[in-house]
mmCIF file of C-alpha atoms in Angstrom:
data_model
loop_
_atom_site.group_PDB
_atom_site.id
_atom_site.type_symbol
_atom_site.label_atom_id
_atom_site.label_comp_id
_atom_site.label_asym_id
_atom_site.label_seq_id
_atom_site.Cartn_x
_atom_site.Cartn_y
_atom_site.Cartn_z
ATOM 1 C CA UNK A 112 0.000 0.000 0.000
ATOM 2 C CA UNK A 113 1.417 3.835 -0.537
ATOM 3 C CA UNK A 114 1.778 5.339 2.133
ATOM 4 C CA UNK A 115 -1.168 8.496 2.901
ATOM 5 C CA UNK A 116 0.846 11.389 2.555
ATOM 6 C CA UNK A 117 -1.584 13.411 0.505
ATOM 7 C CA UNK A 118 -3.181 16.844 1.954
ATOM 8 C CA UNK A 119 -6.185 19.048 1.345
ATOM 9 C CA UNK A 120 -6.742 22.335 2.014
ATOM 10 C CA UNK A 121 -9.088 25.322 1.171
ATOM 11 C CA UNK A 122 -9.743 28.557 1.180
ATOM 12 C CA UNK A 123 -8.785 29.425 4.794
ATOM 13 C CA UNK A 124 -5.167 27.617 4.418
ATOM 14 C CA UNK A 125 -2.232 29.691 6.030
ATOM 15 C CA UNK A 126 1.315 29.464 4.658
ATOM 16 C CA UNK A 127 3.504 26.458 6.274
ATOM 17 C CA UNK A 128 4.993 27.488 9.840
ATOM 18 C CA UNK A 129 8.654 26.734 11.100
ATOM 19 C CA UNK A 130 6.613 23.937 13.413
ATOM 20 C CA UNK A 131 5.447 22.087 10.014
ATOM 21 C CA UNK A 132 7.366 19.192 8.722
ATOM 22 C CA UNK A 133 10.346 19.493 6.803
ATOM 23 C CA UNK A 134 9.765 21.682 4.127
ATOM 24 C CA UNK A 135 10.611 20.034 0.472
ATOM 25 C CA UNK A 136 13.046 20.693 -1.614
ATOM 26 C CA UNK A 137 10.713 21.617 -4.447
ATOM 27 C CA UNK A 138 7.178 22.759 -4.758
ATOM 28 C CA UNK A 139 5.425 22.007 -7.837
ATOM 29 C CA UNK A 140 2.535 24.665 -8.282
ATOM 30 C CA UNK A 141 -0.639 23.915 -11.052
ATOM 31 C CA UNK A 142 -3.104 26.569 -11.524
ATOM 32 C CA UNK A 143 -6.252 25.196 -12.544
ATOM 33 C CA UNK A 144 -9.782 26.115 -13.818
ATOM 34 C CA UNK A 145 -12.925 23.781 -15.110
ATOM 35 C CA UNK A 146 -10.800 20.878 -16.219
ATOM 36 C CA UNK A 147 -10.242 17.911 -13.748
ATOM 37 C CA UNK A 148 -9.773 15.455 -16.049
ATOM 38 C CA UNK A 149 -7.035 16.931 -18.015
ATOM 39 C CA UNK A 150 -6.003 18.024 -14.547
ATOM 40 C CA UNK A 151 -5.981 14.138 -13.384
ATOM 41 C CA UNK A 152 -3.480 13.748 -15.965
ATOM 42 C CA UNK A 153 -1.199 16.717 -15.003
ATOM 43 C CA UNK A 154 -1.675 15.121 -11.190
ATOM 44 C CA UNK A 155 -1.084 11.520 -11.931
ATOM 45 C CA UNK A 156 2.089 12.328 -14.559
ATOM 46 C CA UNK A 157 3.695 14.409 -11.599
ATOM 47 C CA UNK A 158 3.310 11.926 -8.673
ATOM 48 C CA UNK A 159 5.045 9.606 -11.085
ATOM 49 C CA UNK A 160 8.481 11.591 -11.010
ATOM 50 C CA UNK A 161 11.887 9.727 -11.060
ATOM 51 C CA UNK A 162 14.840 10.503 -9.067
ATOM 52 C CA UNK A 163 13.430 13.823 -8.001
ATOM 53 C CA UNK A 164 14.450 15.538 -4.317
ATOM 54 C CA UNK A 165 11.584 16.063 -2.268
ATOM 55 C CA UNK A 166 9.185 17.353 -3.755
ATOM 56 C CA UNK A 167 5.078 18.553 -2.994
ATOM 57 C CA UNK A 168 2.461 19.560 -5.158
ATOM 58 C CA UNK A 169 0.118 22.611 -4.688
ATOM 59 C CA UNK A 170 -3.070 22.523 -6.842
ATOM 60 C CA UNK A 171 -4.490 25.949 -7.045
ATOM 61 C CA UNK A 172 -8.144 25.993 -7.935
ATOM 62 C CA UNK A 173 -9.397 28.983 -9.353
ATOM 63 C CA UNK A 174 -13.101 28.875 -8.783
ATOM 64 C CA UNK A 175 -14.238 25.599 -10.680
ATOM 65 C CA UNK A 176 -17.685 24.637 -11.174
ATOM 66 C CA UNK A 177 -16.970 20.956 -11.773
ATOM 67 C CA UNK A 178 -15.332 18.121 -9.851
ATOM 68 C CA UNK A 179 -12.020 19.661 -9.559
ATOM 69 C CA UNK A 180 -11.567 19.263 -5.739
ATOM 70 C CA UNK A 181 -13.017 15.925 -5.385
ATOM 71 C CA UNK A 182 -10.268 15.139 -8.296
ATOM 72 C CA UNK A 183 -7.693 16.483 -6.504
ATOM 73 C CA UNK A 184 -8.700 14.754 -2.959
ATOM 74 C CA UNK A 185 -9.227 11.364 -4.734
ATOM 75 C CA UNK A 186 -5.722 11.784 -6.235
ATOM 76 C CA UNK A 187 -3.942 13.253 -2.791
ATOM 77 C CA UNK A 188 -5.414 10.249 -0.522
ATOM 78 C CA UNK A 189 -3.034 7.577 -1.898
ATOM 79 C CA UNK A 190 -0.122 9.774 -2.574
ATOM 80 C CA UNK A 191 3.306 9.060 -1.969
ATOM 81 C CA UNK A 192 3.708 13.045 -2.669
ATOM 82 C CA UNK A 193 2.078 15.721 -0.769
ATOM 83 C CA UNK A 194 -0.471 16.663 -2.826
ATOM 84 C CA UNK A 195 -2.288 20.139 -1.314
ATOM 85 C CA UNK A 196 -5.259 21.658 -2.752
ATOM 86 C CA UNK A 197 -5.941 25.438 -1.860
ATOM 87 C CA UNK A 198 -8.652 27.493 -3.350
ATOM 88 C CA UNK A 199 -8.643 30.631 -4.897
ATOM 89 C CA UNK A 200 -11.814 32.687 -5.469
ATOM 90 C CA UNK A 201 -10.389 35.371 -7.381
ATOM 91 C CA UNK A 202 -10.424 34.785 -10.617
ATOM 92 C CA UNK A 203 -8.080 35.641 -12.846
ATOM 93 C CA UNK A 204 -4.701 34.735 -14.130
ATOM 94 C CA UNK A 205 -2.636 36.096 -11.947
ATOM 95 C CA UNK A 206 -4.393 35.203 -8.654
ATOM 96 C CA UNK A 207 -3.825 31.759 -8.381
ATOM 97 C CA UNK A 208 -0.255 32.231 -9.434
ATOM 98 C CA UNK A 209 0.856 34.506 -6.560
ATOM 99 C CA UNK A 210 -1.464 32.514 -4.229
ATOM 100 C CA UNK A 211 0.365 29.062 -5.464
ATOM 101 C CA UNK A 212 3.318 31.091 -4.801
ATOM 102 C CA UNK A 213 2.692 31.656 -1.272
ATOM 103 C CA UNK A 214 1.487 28.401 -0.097
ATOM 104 C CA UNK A 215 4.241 26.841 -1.497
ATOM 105 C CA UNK A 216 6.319 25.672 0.933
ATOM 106 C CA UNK A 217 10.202 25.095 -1.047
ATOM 107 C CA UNK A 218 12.774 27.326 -2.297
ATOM 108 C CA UNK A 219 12.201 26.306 -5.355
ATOM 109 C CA UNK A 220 8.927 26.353 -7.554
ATOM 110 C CA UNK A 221 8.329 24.967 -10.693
ATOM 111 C CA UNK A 222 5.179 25.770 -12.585
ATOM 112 C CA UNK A 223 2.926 23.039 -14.771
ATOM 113 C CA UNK A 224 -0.257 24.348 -16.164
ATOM 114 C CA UNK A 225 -3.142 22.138 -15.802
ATOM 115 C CA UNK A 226 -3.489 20.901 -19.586
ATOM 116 C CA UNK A 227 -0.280 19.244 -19.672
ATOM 117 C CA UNK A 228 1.667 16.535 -18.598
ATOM 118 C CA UNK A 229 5.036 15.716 -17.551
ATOM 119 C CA UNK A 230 7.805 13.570 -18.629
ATOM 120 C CA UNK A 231 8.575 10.889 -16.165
ATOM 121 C CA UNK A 232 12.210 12.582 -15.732
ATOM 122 C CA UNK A 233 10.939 16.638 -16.048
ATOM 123 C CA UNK A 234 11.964 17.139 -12.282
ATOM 124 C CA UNK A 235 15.120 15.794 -12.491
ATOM 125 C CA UNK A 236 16.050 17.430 -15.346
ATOM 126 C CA UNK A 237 15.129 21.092 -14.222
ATOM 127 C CA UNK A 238 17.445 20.573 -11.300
ATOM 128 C CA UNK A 239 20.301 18.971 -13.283
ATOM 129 C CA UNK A 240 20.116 22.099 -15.397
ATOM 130 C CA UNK A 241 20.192 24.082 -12.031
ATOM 131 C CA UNK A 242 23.213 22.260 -10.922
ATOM 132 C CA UNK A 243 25.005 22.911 -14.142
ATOM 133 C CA UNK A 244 24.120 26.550 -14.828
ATOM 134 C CA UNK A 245 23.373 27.872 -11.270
ATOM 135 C CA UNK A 246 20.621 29.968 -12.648
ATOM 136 C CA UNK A 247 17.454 30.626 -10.585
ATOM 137 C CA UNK A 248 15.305 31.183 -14.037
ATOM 138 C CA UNK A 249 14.897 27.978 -16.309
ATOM 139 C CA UNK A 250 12.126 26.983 -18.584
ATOM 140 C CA UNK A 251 12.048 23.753 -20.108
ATOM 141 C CA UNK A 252 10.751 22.089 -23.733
ATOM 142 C CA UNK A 253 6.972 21.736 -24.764
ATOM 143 C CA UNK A 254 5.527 19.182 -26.817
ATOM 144 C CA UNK A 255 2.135 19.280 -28.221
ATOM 145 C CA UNK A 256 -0.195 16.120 -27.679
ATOM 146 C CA UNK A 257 -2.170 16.275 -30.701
ATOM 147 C CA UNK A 258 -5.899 14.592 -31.124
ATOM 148 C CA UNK A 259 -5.451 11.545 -32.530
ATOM 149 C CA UNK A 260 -5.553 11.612 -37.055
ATOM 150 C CA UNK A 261 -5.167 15.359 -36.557
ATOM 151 C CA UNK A 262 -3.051 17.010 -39.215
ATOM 152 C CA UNK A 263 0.210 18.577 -37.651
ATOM 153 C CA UNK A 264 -0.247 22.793 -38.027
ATOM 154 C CA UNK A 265 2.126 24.772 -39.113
ATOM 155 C CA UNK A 266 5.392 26.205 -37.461
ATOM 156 C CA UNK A 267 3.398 29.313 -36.534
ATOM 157 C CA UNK A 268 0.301 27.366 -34.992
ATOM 158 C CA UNK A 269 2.102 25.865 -33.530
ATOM 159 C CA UNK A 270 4.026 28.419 -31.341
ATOM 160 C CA UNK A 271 0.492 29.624 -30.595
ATOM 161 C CA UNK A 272 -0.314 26.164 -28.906
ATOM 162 C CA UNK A 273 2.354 26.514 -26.527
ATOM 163 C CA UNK A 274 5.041 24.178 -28.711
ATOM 164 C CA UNK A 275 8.527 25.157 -27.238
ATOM 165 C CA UNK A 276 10.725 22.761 -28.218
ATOM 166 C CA UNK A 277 14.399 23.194 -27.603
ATOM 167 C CA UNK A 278 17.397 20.891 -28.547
ATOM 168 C CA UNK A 279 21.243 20.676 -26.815
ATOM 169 C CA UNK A 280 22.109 21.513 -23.271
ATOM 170 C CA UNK A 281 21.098 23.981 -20.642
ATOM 171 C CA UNK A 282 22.290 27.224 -21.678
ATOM 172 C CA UNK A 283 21.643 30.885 -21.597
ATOM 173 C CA UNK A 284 18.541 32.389 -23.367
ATOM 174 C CA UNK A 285 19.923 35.660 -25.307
ATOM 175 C CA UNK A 286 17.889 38.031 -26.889
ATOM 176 C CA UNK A 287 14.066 38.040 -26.054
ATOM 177 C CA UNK A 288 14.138 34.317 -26.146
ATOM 178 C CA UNK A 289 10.671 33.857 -23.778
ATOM 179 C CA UNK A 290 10.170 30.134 -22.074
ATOM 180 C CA UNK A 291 6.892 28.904 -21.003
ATOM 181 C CA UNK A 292 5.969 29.248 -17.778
ATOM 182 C CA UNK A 293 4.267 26.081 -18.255
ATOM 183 C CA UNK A 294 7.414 24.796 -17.823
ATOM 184 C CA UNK A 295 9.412 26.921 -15.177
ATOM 185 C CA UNK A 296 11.700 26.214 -12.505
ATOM 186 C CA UNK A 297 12.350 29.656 -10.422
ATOM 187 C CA UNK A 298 14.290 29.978 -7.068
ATOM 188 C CA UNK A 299 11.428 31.752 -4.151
ATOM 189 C CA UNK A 300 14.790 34.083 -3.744
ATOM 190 C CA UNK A 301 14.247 35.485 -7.704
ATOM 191 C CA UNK A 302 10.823 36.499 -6.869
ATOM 192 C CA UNK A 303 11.127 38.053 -4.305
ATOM 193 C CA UNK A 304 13.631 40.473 -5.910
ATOM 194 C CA UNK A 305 11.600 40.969 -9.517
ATOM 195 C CA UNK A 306 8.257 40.895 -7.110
ATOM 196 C CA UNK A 307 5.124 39.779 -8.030
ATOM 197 C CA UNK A 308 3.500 38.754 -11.411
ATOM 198 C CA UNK A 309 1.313 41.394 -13.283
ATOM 199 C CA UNK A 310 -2.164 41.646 -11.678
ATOM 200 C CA UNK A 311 -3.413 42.983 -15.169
ATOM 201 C CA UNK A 312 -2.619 39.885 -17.121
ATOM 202 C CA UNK A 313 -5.685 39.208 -17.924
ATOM 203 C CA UNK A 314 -5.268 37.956 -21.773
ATOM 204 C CA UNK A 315 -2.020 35.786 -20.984
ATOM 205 C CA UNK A 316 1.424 36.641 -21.869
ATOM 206 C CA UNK A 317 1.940 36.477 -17.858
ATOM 207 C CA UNK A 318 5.932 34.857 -18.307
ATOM 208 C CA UNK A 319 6.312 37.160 -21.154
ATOM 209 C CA UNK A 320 5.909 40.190 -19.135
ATOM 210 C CA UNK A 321 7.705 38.916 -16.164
ATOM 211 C CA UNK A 322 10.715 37.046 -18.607
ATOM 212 C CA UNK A 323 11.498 40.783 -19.563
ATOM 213 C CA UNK A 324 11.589 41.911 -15.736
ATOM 214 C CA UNK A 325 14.062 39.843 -15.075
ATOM 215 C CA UNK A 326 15.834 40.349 -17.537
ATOM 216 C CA UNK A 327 15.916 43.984 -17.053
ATOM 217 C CA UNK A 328 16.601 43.326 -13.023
ATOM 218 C CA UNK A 329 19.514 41.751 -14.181
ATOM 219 C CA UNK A 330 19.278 37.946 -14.371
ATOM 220 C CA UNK A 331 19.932 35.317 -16.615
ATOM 221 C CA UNK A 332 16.829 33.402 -18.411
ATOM 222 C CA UNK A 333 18.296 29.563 -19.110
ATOM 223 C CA UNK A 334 16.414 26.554 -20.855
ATOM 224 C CA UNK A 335 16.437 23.224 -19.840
ATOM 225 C CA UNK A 336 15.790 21.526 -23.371
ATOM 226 C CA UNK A 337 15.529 18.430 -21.431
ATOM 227 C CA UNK A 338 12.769 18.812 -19.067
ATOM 228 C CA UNK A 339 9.760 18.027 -21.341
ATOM 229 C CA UNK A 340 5.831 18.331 -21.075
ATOM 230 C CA UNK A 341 3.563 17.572 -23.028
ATOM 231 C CA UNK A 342 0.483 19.713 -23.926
ATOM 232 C CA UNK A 343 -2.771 18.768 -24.296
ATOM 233 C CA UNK A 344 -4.459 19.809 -27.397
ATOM 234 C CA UNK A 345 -8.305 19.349 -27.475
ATOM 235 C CA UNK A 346 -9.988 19.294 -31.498
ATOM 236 C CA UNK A 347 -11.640 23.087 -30.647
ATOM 237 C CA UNK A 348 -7.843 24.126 -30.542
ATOM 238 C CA UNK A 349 -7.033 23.429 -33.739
ATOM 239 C CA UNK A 350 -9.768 25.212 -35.199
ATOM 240 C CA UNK A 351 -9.068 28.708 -37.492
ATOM 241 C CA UNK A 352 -11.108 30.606 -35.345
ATOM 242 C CA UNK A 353 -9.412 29.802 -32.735
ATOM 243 C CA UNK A 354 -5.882 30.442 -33.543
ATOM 244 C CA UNK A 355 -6.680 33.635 -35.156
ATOM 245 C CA UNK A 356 -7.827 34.573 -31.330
ATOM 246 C CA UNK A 357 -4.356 33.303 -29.834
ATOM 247 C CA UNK A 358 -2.856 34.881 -32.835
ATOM 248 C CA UNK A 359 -4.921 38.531 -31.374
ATOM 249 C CA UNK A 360 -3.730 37.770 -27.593
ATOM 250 C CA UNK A 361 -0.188 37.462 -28.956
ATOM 251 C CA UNK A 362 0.105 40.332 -30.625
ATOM 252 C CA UNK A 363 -1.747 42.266 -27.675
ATOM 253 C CA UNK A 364 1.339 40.645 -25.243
ATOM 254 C CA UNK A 365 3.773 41.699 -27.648
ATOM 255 C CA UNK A 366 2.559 45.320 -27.367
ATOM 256 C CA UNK A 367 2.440 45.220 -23.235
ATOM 257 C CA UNK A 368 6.145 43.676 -23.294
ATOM 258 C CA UNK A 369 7.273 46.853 -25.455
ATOM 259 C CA UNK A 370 5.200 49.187 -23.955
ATOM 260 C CA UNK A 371 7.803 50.413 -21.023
ATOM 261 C CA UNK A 372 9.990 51.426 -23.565
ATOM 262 C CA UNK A 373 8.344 54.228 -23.695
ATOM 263 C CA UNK A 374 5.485 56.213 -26.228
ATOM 264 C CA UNK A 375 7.899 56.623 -29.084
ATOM 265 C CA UNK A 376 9.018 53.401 -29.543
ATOM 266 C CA UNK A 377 5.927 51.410 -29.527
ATOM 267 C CA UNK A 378 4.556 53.694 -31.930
ATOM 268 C CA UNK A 379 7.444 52.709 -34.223
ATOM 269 C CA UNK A 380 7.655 49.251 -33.543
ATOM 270 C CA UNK A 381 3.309 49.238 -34.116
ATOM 271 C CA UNK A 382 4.072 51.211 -37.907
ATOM 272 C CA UNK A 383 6.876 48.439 -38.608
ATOM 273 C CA UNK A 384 5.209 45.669 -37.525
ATOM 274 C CA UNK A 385 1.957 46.746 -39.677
ATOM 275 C CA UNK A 386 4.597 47.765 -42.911
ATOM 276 C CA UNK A 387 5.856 44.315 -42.252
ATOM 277 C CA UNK A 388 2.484 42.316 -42.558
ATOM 278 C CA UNK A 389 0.990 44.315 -45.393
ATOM 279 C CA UNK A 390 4.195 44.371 -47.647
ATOM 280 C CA UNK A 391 5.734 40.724 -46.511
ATOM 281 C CA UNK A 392 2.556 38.488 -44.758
ATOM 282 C CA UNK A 393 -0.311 39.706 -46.757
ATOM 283 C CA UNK A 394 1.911 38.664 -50.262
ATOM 284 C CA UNK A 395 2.659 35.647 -48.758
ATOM 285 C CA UNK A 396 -0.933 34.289 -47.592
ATOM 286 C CA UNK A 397 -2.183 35.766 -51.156
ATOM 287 C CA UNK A 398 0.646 33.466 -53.373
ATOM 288 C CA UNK A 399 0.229 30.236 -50.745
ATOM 289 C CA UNK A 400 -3.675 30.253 -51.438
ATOM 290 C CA UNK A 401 -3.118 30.663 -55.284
ATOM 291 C CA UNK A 402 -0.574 26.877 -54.717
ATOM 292 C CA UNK A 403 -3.146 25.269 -52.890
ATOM 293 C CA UNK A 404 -0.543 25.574 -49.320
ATOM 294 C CA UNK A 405 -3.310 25.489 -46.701
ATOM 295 C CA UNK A 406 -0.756 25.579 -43.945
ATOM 296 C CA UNK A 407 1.626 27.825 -44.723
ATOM 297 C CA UNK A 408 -1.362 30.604 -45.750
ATOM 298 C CA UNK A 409 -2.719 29.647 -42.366
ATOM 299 C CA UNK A 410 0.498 30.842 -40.844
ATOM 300 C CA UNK A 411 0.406 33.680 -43.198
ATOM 301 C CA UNK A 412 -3.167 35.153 -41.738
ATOM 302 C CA UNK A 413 -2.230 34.166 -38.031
ATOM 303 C CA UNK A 414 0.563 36.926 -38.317
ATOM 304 C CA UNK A 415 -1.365 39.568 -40.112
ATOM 305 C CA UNK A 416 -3.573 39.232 -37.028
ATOM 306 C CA UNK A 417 -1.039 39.385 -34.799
ATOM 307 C CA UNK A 418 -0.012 42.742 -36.263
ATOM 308 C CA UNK A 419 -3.214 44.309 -36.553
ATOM 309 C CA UNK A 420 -3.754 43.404 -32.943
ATOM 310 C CA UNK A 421 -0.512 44.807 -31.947
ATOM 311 C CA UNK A 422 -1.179 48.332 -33.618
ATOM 312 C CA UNK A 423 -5.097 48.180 -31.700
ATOM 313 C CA UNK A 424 -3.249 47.444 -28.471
ATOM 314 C CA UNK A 425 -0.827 49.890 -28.960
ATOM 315 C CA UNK A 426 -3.140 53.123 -29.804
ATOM 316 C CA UNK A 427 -4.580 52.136 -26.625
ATOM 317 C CA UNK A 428 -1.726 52.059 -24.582
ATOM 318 C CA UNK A 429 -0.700 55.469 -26.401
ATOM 319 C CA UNK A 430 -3.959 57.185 -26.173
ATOM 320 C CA UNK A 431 -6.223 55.681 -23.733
ATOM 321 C CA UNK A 432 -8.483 58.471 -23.272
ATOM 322 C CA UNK A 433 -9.081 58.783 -27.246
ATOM 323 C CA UNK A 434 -8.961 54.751 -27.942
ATOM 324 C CA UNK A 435 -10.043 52.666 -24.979
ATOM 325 C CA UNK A 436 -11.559 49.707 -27.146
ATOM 326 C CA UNK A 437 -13.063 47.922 -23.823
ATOM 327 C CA UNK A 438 -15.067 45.220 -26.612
ATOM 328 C CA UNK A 439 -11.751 44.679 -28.103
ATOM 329 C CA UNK A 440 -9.429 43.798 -24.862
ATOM 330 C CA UNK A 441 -12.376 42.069 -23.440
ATOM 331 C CA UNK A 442 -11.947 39.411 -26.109
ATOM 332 C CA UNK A 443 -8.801 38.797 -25.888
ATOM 333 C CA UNK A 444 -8.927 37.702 -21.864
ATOM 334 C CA UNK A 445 -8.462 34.327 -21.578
ATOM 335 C CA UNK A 446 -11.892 33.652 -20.216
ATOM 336 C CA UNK A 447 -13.406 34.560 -23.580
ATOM 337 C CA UNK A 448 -11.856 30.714 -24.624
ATOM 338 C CA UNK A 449 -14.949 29.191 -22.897
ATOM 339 C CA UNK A 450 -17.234 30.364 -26.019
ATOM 340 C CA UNK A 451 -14.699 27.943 -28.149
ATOM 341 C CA UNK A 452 -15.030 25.299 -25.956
ATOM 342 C CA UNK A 453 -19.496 25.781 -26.058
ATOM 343 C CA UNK A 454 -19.137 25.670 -30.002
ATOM 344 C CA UNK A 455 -16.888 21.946 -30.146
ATOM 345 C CA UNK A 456 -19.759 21.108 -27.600
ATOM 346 C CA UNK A 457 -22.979 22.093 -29.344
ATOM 347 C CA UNK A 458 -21.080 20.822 -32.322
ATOM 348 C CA UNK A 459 -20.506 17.454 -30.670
ATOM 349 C CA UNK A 460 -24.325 16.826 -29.568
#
């Protein structure tokens, strides 16, 4: 029998005190919403690490309306790992993140979103690469886990589904290189000197935003091409309509990672990057239609929405007052996905 080590907690939970058990070496923190049985998965792939240091798992539920706690309970009663549930009733992205954060008990996080799973050896990895590099910042690789017969989407689609896939050792990330923080190892001490995530994330882009902080604070951002999970991909995902809405909340990220370098610049990069899709992507999806390349014209519009999202974001962030666009940004939060997941529903029955 394995031993009961599982725990679960609610709302009312208080961080670990010095009169706790030993803390772990490692806290493994999933933010979830609305999807316990991909989130069984994430669990079950987790508690099945090899040759990991101590390690617990904090499951952060952000206000679920199905059977996510009883998943979670079920899972944490025959655990060999601590497996703590802790609710969060603020929704949000960024809520269950900095409450994950401060429940966890180790010095050192790492962060697995709750449509994924993880490679039997993802632990160990992220801490070999931490051994060899020192660094306190280290994302790791991303595979998608495509729906079975499902055509594999182009380069750029892919991206947008959260493919990171990196090759060689750990290493430095130069340039604006972002990893996933789907994949994240950081040291407690690194957060607490770049300080918390941004409460206004509300349409993603949460690591890319806090990637550049730390950058600009002075740290190194590694990769760990080693430490792989896999992401789920449900059929609604793979849908046009759908990645021409990732392809909006990307370019609306991309504007909010530029925007503290000041008015000026934004404005220029927003003219170049709409030059760029009318003169180079809107040729390019034109002449791929004409030769019958689906995927590559598929690509093609995903980018031209990118930019054209990037210049809306951008007059906004230049000229609030004159272009708020509260319709526009309100589509782009990541709580306007649930109307994707209704239509692969009704389209189901």
């Amino acid at each position: 029998m394995t031993p009961k080590t599982g725990q679960t907690e609610g709302a009312s939970q208080t961080p670990a005190s010095a009169d706790d058990a030993a803390a772990p070496t490692l806290s493994v923190v999933i933010r979830t919403r609305n999807r316990a049985e991909m989130l069984r998965r994430t669990i079950e792939s987790i508690q099945q690490q090899q040759d990991a240091p101590a390690y617990e798992i904090v499951v952060v539920d952000n206000n679920s309306a199905d059977h996510t706690a009883q998943t979670v309970r079920e899972l944490a009663e025959e655990s060999a790992v601590p497996v703590r549930y802790v609710h969060e009733p603020v929704e949000g992205l960024v809520p269950p993140l900095e409450r994950g954060i401060a429940e966890s008990r180790a010095p050192l996080i790492a962060f697995c979103d709750d449509d994924q799973t993880a490679a039997p050896d993802w632990l160990r990895e992220l801490m070999a690469a931490r051994q060899a590099t020192g660094a306190d910042y280290i994302g790791g690789s991303i595979l998608l886990e495509l729906p079975p017969g499902s055509a594999r989407p182009g380069p750029v689609a892919r991206y947008m589904l959260g493919e990171h896939a990196f090759e060689g050792p750990a290493r430095k990330l130069e340039d604006k290189a972002v990893p996933s923080l789907g994949n994240m190892l950081i040291a407690r001490e690194l957060l607490r000197a770049v300080g918390p995530f941004d409460p206004q994330s509300f349409c993603g882009g949460e690591d890319t935003d806090y990637t550049a902080r730390v950058r600009r604070a002075g740290h190194g951002v590694f990769i760990a091409p080693a430490a792989v999970v896999f992401h789920i991909i449900p059929p609604h995902r793979l849908h046009k309509d759908y990645l021409c809405w990732v392809s909006r909340r990307w370019g609306s990220n991309l504007a909010r990672r530029d925007a503290p370098g000041g008015g000026v610049r934004l404005a220029a990069l927003a003219v170049a990057r709409l030059g760029q899709a009318l003169c180079l992507r809107l040729p390019r999806l034109i002449v791929c239609r004409v030769r019958g390349n689906a995927m590559a014209a598929a690509d093609a519009e995903y980018l031209l929405h990118r930019a054209w999202s990037y210049a809306r974001s951008s007059l906004t962030r230049l000229w609030p007052g004159l272009f708020p666009q509260p319709r526009f940004h309100a589509s782009l939060e990541i709580s306007a996905e649930s109307r994707f997941t209704r239509a692969a529903s009704g389209a189901a029955s």
